[in-house]
Structure formats: structure tokens, C-alpha cells
């Protein structure tokens, strides 16, 4: 993990401890790196409830509460699926915060509509769900994954500061 990710994770964990919040994550393209960033912080056990790598669509359905309809209509890399993943993992874990990542890290798998480097993020906080996407064009697979971790931690921290 790079220094930015470590700093963002440490600040997010500190703020969640202050607010007595628990967090759960459903990760696809990041493959557990969001959880790894959080676990790298002392006292992470006070906030991290569960993290699941839901790489396959079947796992998204079974563990993150994603509907077959959302996957069929929008595909795994979509706003709708990211939102359902975030809300579903928070609900399953009984956590105040649910984090979700789903994207195309590459090097293959992209299309003109969903190019390599596209990542959708979902964040559920206190029952409110939001999503956003980023296109990390021209990056190598693991660079996309690290950039995605940094992006979701940065947004999580912004939301925690608004509370």
C-alpha cells in the first residue's frame, strides 16, 4: 500500500472509532485491498466487521445481496450493482457503513462502453447509498486496483467528515 492509502485508511478508521461505526466491504476488482488497507491500521478491529471478495456474479448475489435483475440489465460493472453491493453488505453485516468496488482492472475485458480502468464504487452510510465511478485509463492492472482503493477511502473520509 502506498503512503496516501495508509494515511487515508488511518484517518478513516480513527473517525469511525470516534463515531462508533462499523464497516463492511464487498470487493470485486480490488480483491480485498480495501480491507487490507483498513486492517493495516492499529485498532481496525474496532471498526471492520467483515469483508468479502465477491468476484463472481454468483458471489455478488449470495453474499452482497445483488439482484440477478441488476446484473442482467446493467452488468457487474455498473452504478446499480455497486449500490446494491454496498447496501447489501452493510445490511448483511449489520454495519453502519458498506463499501463496494466493481470494475475492469484489465488488461483485458473492456468494451467501448465499459473500458479497462472503469471502476464503480458504492457507499452505504446509515442507510443512504451513493455511487460514483472513475476511469483509471492507461494504468496497469494493479495500479487500477490501488487507485480504486485510494478513491473509495478518500470518499469515505469525506462522508465521515460531514457527520
PDB file of C-alpha atoms in Angstrom:
ATOM      1  CA  UNK A   1       0.000   0.000   0.000  1.00  0.00           C
ATOM      2  CA  UNK A   2       1.235   3.472  -0.736  1.00  0.00           C
ATOM      3  CA  UNK A   3       1.563   6.259   1.775  1.00  0.00           C
ATOM      4  CA  UNK A   4      -1.630   8.047   0.632  1.00  0.00           C
ATOM      5  CA  UNK A   5      -3.695   4.911   1.126  1.00  0.00           C
ATOM      6  CA  UNK A   6      -2.185   4.300   4.563  1.00  0.00           C
ATOM      7  CA  UNK A   7      -2.923   7.875   5.663  1.00  0.00           C
ATOM      8  CA  UNK A   8      -6.499   7.782   4.328  1.00  0.00           C
ATOM      9  CA  UNK A   9      -7.154   4.420   5.973  1.00  0.00           C
ATOM     10  CA  UNK A  10      -5.745   5.585   9.310  1.00  0.00           C
ATOM     11  CA  UNK A  11      -7.864   8.729   9.308  1.00  0.00           C
ATOM     12  CA  UNK A  12     -10.999   6.822   8.256  1.00  0.00           C
ATOM     13  CA  UNK A  13     -10.502   4.202  10.981  1.00  0.00           C
ATOM     14  CA  UNK A  14      -9.972   6.961  13.557  1.00  0.00           C
ATOM     15  CA  UNK A  15     -13.154   8.742  12.535  1.00  0.00           C
ATOM     16  CA  UNK A  16     -15.178   5.522  12.541  1.00  0.00           C
ATOM     17  CA  UNK A  17     -13.903   4.748  16.052  1.00  0.00           C
ATOM     18  CA  UNK A  18     -14.935   8.259  17.187  1.00  0.00           C
ATOM     19  CA  UNK A  19     -18.426   7.746  15.756  1.00  0.00           C
ATOM     20  CA  UNK A  20     -18.704   4.134  16.948  1.00  0.00           C
ATOM     21  CA  UNK A  21     -19.346   2.989  13.372  1.00  0.00           C
ATOM     22  CA  UNK A  22     -18.765  -0.463  11.940  1.00  0.00           C
ATOM     23  CA  UNK A  23     -17.820  -1.017   8.301  1.00  0.00           C
ATOM     24  CA  UNK A  24     -18.221  -3.948   5.937  1.00  0.00           C
ATOM     25  CA  UNK A  25     -16.929  -4.296   2.390  1.00  0.00           C
ATOM     26  CA  UNK A  26     -17.871  -6.229  -0.737  1.00  0.00           C
ATOM     27  CA  UNK A  27     -14.984  -6.035  -3.173  1.00  0.00           C
ATOM     28  CA  UNK A  28     -14.718  -7.251  -6.718  1.00  0.00           C
ATOM     29  CA  UNK A  29     -11.901  -5.708  -8.767  1.00  0.00           C
ATOM     30  CA  UNK A  30      -9.937  -4.621  -5.685  1.00  0.00           C
ATOM     31  CA  UNK A  31      -9.853  -8.213  -4.444  1.00  0.00           C
ATOM     32  CA  UNK A  32      -9.595  -7.411  -0.744  1.00  0.00           C
ATOM     33  CA  UNK A  33      -7.269  -4.413  -0.945  1.00  0.00           C
ATOM     34  CA  UNK A  34      -9.814  -2.099   0.738  1.00  0.00           C
ATOM     35  CA  UNK A  35      -9.968  -4.463   3.699  1.00  0.00           C
ATOM     36  CA  UNK A  36      -6.183  -4.823   3.667  1.00  0.00           C
ATOM     37  CA  UNK A  37      -5.781  -1.047   3.843  1.00  0.00           C
ATOM     38  CA  UNK A  38      -8.133  -0.854   6.821  1.00  0.00           C
ATOM     39  CA  UNK A  39      -6.565  -3.861   8.570  1.00  0.00           C
ATOM     40  CA  UNK A  40      -3.175  -2.192   8.227  1.00  0.00           C
ATOM     41  CA  UNK A  41      -4.329   0.386  10.783  1.00  0.00           C
ATOM     42  CA  UNK A  42      -3.963  -0.353  14.506  1.00  0.00           C
ATOM     43  CA  UNK A  43      -7.385  -0.745  16.143  1.00  0.00           C
ATOM     44  CA  UNK A  44      -9.033  -1.664  12.822  1.00  0.00           C
ATOM     45  CA  UNK A  45     -10.720  -4.499  14.701  1.00  0.00           C
ATOM     46  CA  UNK A  46     -12.827  -1.846  16.421  1.00  0.00           C
ATOM     47  CA  UNK A  47     -14.487  -0.898  13.119  1.00  0.00           C
ATOM     48  CA  UNK A  48     -14.047  -3.584  10.458  1.00  0.00           C
ATOM     49  CA  UNK A  49     -16.800  -6.149  10.701  1.00  0.00           C
ATOM     50  CA  UNK A  50     -16.496  -8.206   7.525  1.00  0.00           C
ATOM     51  CA  UNK A  51     -15.026  -8.010   4.060  1.00  0.00           C
ATOM     52  CA  UNK A  52     -15.881 -10.359   1.233  1.00  0.00           C
ATOM     53  CA  UNK A  53     -14.334 -10.624  -2.207  1.00  0.00           C
ATOM     54  CA  UNK A  54     -17.373 -11.041  -4.426  1.00  0.00           C
ATOM     55  CA  UNK A  55     -15.508 -11.522  -7.684  1.00  0.00           C
ATOM     56  CA  UNK A  56     -18.045 -13.815  -9.356  1.00  0.00           C
ATOM     57  CA  UNK A  57     -21.585 -12.691 -10.082  1.00  0.00           C
ATOM     58  CA  UNK A  58     -22.875 -15.628  -8.035  1.00  0.00           C
ATOM     59  CA  UNK A  59     -20.938 -14.329  -5.026  1.00  0.00           C
ATOM     60  CA  UNK A  60     -22.356 -10.844  -5.527  1.00  0.00           C
ATOM     61  CA  UNK A  61     -25.841 -12.364  -5.366  1.00  0.00           C
ATOM     62  CA  UNK A  62     -25.203 -14.764  -2.479  1.00  0.00           C
ATOM     63  CA  UNK A  63     -23.154 -12.572  -0.166  1.00  0.00           C
ATOM     64  CA  UNK A  64     -23.721  -8.950  -1.129  1.00  0.00           C
ATOM     65  CA  UNK A  65     -27.427  -9.060  -1.878  1.00  0.00           C
ATOM     66  CA  UNK A  66     -27.154  -8.084  -5.537  1.00  0.00           C
ATOM     67  CA  UNK A  67     -30.216  -8.934  -7.592  1.00  0.00           C
ATOM     68  CA  UNK A  68     -29.984 -11.131 -10.655  1.00  0.00           C
ATOM     69  CA  UNK A  69     -32.014  -8.468 -12.435  1.00  0.00           C
ATOM     70  CA  UNK A  70     -29.411  -5.731 -11.786  1.00  0.00           C
ATOM     71  CA  UNK A  71     -26.668  -7.975 -13.111  1.00  0.00           C
ATOM     72  CA  UNK A  72     -28.701  -8.952 -16.174  1.00  0.00           C
ATOM     73  CA  UNK A  73     -29.836  -5.428 -17.011  1.00  0.00           C
ATOM     74  CA  UNK A  74     -26.722  -3.422 -16.140  1.00  0.00           C
ATOM     75  CA  UNK A  75     -23.811  -5.837 -15.825  1.00  0.00           C
ATOM     76  CA  UNK A  76     -21.470  -6.331 -12.887  1.00  0.00           C
ATOM     77  CA  UNK A  77     -19.602  -3.088 -13.571  1.00  0.00           C
ATOM     78  CA  UNK A  78     -22.419  -0.585 -13.066  1.00  0.00           C
ATOM     79  CA  UNK A  79     -23.856   2.013 -10.736  1.00  0.00           C
ATOM     80  CA  UNK A  80     -26.754  -0.252  -9.861  1.00  0.00           C
ATOM     81  CA  UNK A  81     -24.613  -3.218  -8.875  1.00  0.00           C
ATOM     82  CA  UNK A  82     -22.169  -1.079  -6.870  1.00  0.00           C
ATOM     83  CA  UNK A  83     -25.081   0.421  -4.931  1.00  0.00           C
ATOM     84  CA  UNK A  84     -26.682  -2.977  -4.291  1.00  0.00           C
ATOM     85  CA  UNK A  85     -23.328  -4.398  -3.166  1.00  0.00           C
ATOM     86  CA  UNK A  86     -22.768  -1.562  -0.672  1.00  0.00           C
ATOM     87  CA  UNK A  87     -26.287  -1.677   0.745  1.00  0.00           C
ATOM     88  CA  UNK A  88     -26.325  -5.468   0.796  1.00  0.00           C
ATOM     89  CA  UNK A  89     -23.048  -5.968   2.640  1.00  0.00           C
ATOM     90  CA  UNK A  90     -23.967  -3.312   5.218  1.00  0.00           C
ATOM     91  CA  UNK A  91     -27.330  -4.990   5.784  1.00  0.00           C
ATOM     92  CA  UNK A  92     -25.812  -8.489   5.992  1.00  0.00           C
ATOM     93  CA  UNK A  93     -23.166  -7.364   8.483  1.00  0.00           C
ATOM     94  CA  UNK A  94     -25.422  -5.048  10.460  1.00  0.00           C
ATOM     95  CA  UNK A  95     -22.835  -2.304   9.870  1.00  0.00           C
ATOM     96  CA  UNK A  96     -23.480   1.418   9.547  1.00  0.00           C
ATOM     97  CA  UNK A  97     -21.170   1.578   6.518  1.00  0.00           C
ATOM     98  CA  UNK A  98     -20.994  -0.643   3.458  1.00  0.00           C
ATOM     99  CA  UNK A  99     -18.266  -0.218   0.851  1.00  0.00           C
ATOM    100  CA  UNK A 100     -18.271  -1.759  -2.635  1.00  0.00           C
ATOM    101  CA  UNK A 101     -15.936  -1.822  -5.622  1.00  0.00           C
ATOM    102  CA  UNK A 102     -16.639  -3.336  -9.025  1.00  0.00           C
ATOM    103  CA  UNK A 103     -14.661  -2.668 -12.155  1.00  0.00           C
ATOM    104  CA  UNK A 104     -12.438  -3.748 -15.004  1.00  0.00           C
ATOM    105  CA  UNK A 105      -8.823  -3.721 -13.884  1.00  0.00           C
ATOM    106  CA  UNK A 106      -7.535  -5.201 -17.136  1.00  0.00           C
ATOM    107  CA  UNK A 107      -5.548  -5.850 -19.088  1.00  0.00           C
ATOM    108  CA  UNK A 108      -8.491  -7.349 -20.990  1.00  0.00           C
ATOM    109  CA  UNK A 109     -12.231  -7.415 -20.528  1.00  0.00           C
ATOM    110  CA  UNK A 110     -13.053  -3.863 -21.546  1.00  0.00           C
ATOM    111  CA  UNK A 111     -15.574  -2.688 -24.124  1.00  0.00           C
ATOM    112  CA  UNK A 112     -16.156   0.729 -25.678  1.00  0.00           C
ATOM    113  CA  UNK A 113     -19.000   1.308 -23.177  1.00  0.00           C
ATOM    114  CA  UNK A 114     -17.039  -0.104 -20.226  1.00  0.00           C
ATOM    115  CA  UNK A 115     -13.333   0.340 -20.912  1.00  0.00           C
ATOM    116  CA  UNK A 116     -10.443  -1.158 -18.989  1.00  0.00           C
ATOM    117  CA  UNK A 117      -9.831   1.020 -15.944  1.00  0.00           C
ATOM    118  CA  UNK A 118     -13.523   1.751 -15.252  1.00  0.00           C
ATOM    119  CA  UNK A 119     -14.454   1.237 -11.614  1.00  0.00           C
ATOM    120  CA  UNK A 120     -17.823   1.805  -9.959  1.00  0.00           C
ATOM    121  CA  UNK A 121     -17.942   2.435  -6.216  1.00  0.00           C
ATOM    122  CA  UNK A 122     -20.843   2.146  -3.795  1.00  0.00           C
ATOM    123  CA  UNK A 123     -21.006   3.518  -0.280  1.00  0.00           C
ATOM    124  CA  UNK A 124     -23.879   2.899   2.079  1.00  0.00           C
ATOM    125  CA  UNK A 125     -23.846   5.008   5.230  1.00  0.00           C
ATOM    126  CA  UNK A 126     -26.666   4.964   7.752  1.00  0.00           C
ATOM    127  CA  UNK A 127     -28.952   3.551   5.076  1.00  0.00           C
ATOM    128  CA  UNK A 128     -28.128   6.235   2.472  1.00  0.00           C
ATOM    129  CA  UNK A 129     -26.473   4.857  -0.629  1.00  0.00           C
ATOM    130  CA  UNK A 130     -24.363   6.721  -3.136  1.00  0.00           C
ATOM    131  CA  UNK A 131     -22.213   5.671  -6.029  1.00  0.00           C
ATOM    132  CA  UNK A 132     -19.586   7.151  -8.298  1.00  0.00           C
ATOM    133  CA  UNK A 133     -17.247   5.966 -10.982  1.00  0.00           C
ATOM    134  CA  UNK A 134     -13.694   6.668 -12.022  1.00  0.00           C
ATOM    135  CA  UNK A 135     -11.841   5.794 -15.184  1.00  0.00           C
ATOM    136  CA  UNK A 136      -8.228   4.955 -14.456  1.00  0.00           C
ATOM    137  CA  UNK A 137      -7.166   4.915 -18.098  1.00  0.00           C
ATOM    138  CA  UNK A 138      -3.692   3.886 -19.143  1.00  0.00           C
ATOM    139  CA  UNK A 139      -2.880   2.195 -15.850  1.00  0.00           C
ATOM    140  CA  UNK A 140      -1.608  -1.335 -15.319  1.00  0.00           C
ATOM    141  CA  UNK A 141      -3.954  -3.783 -13.555  1.00  0.00           C
ATOM    142  CA  UNK A 142      -2.542  -3.404 -10.052  1.00  0.00           C
ATOM    143  CA  UNK A 143      -2.289   0.375 -10.441  1.00  0.00           C
ATOM    144  CA  UNK A 144      -6.026   0.447 -11.225  1.00  0.00           C
ATOM    145  CA  UNK A 145      -6.704  -1.604  -8.116  1.00  0.00           C
ATOM    146  CA  UNK A 146      -4.615   0.659  -5.862  1.00  0.00           C
ATOM    147  CA  UNK A 147      -6.130   3.804  -7.379  1.00  0.00           C
ATOM    148  CA  UNK A 148      -9.592   2.367  -6.707  1.00  0.00           C
ATOM    149  CA  UNK A 149      -8.734   1.754  -3.040  1.00  0.00           C
ATOM    150  CA  UNK A 150      -7.493   5.316  -2.707  1.00  0.00           C
ATOM    151  CA  UNK A 151     -10.640   6.687  -4.379  1.00  0.00           C
ATOM    152  CA  UNK A 152     -13.096   4.855  -2.125  1.00  0.00           C
ATOM    153  CA  UNK A 153     -11.163   5.673   1.050  1.00  0.00           C
ATOM    154  CA  UNK A 154     -10.984   9.332   0.036  1.00  0.00           C
ATOM    155  CA  UNK A 155     -14.778   9.474  -0.486  1.00  0.00           C
ATOM    156  CA  UNK A 156     -15.449   7.535   2.720  1.00  0.00           C
ATOM    157  CA  UNK A 157     -13.375  10.042   4.632  1.00  0.00           C
ATOM    158  CA  UNK A 158     -15.242  12.972   3.052  1.00  0.00           C
ATOM    159  CA  UNK A 159     -18.548  11.447   4.131  1.00  0.00           C
ATOM    160  CA  UNK A 160     -17.284  10.780   7.656  1.00  0.00           C
ATOM    161  CA  UNK A 161     -16.166  14.403   7.964  1.00  0.00           C
ATOM    162  CA  UNK A 162     -19.683  15.562   7.027  1.00  0.00           C
ATOM    163  CA  UNK A 163     -21.222  13.747  10.018  1.00  0.00           C
TER     164      UNK A 163
END
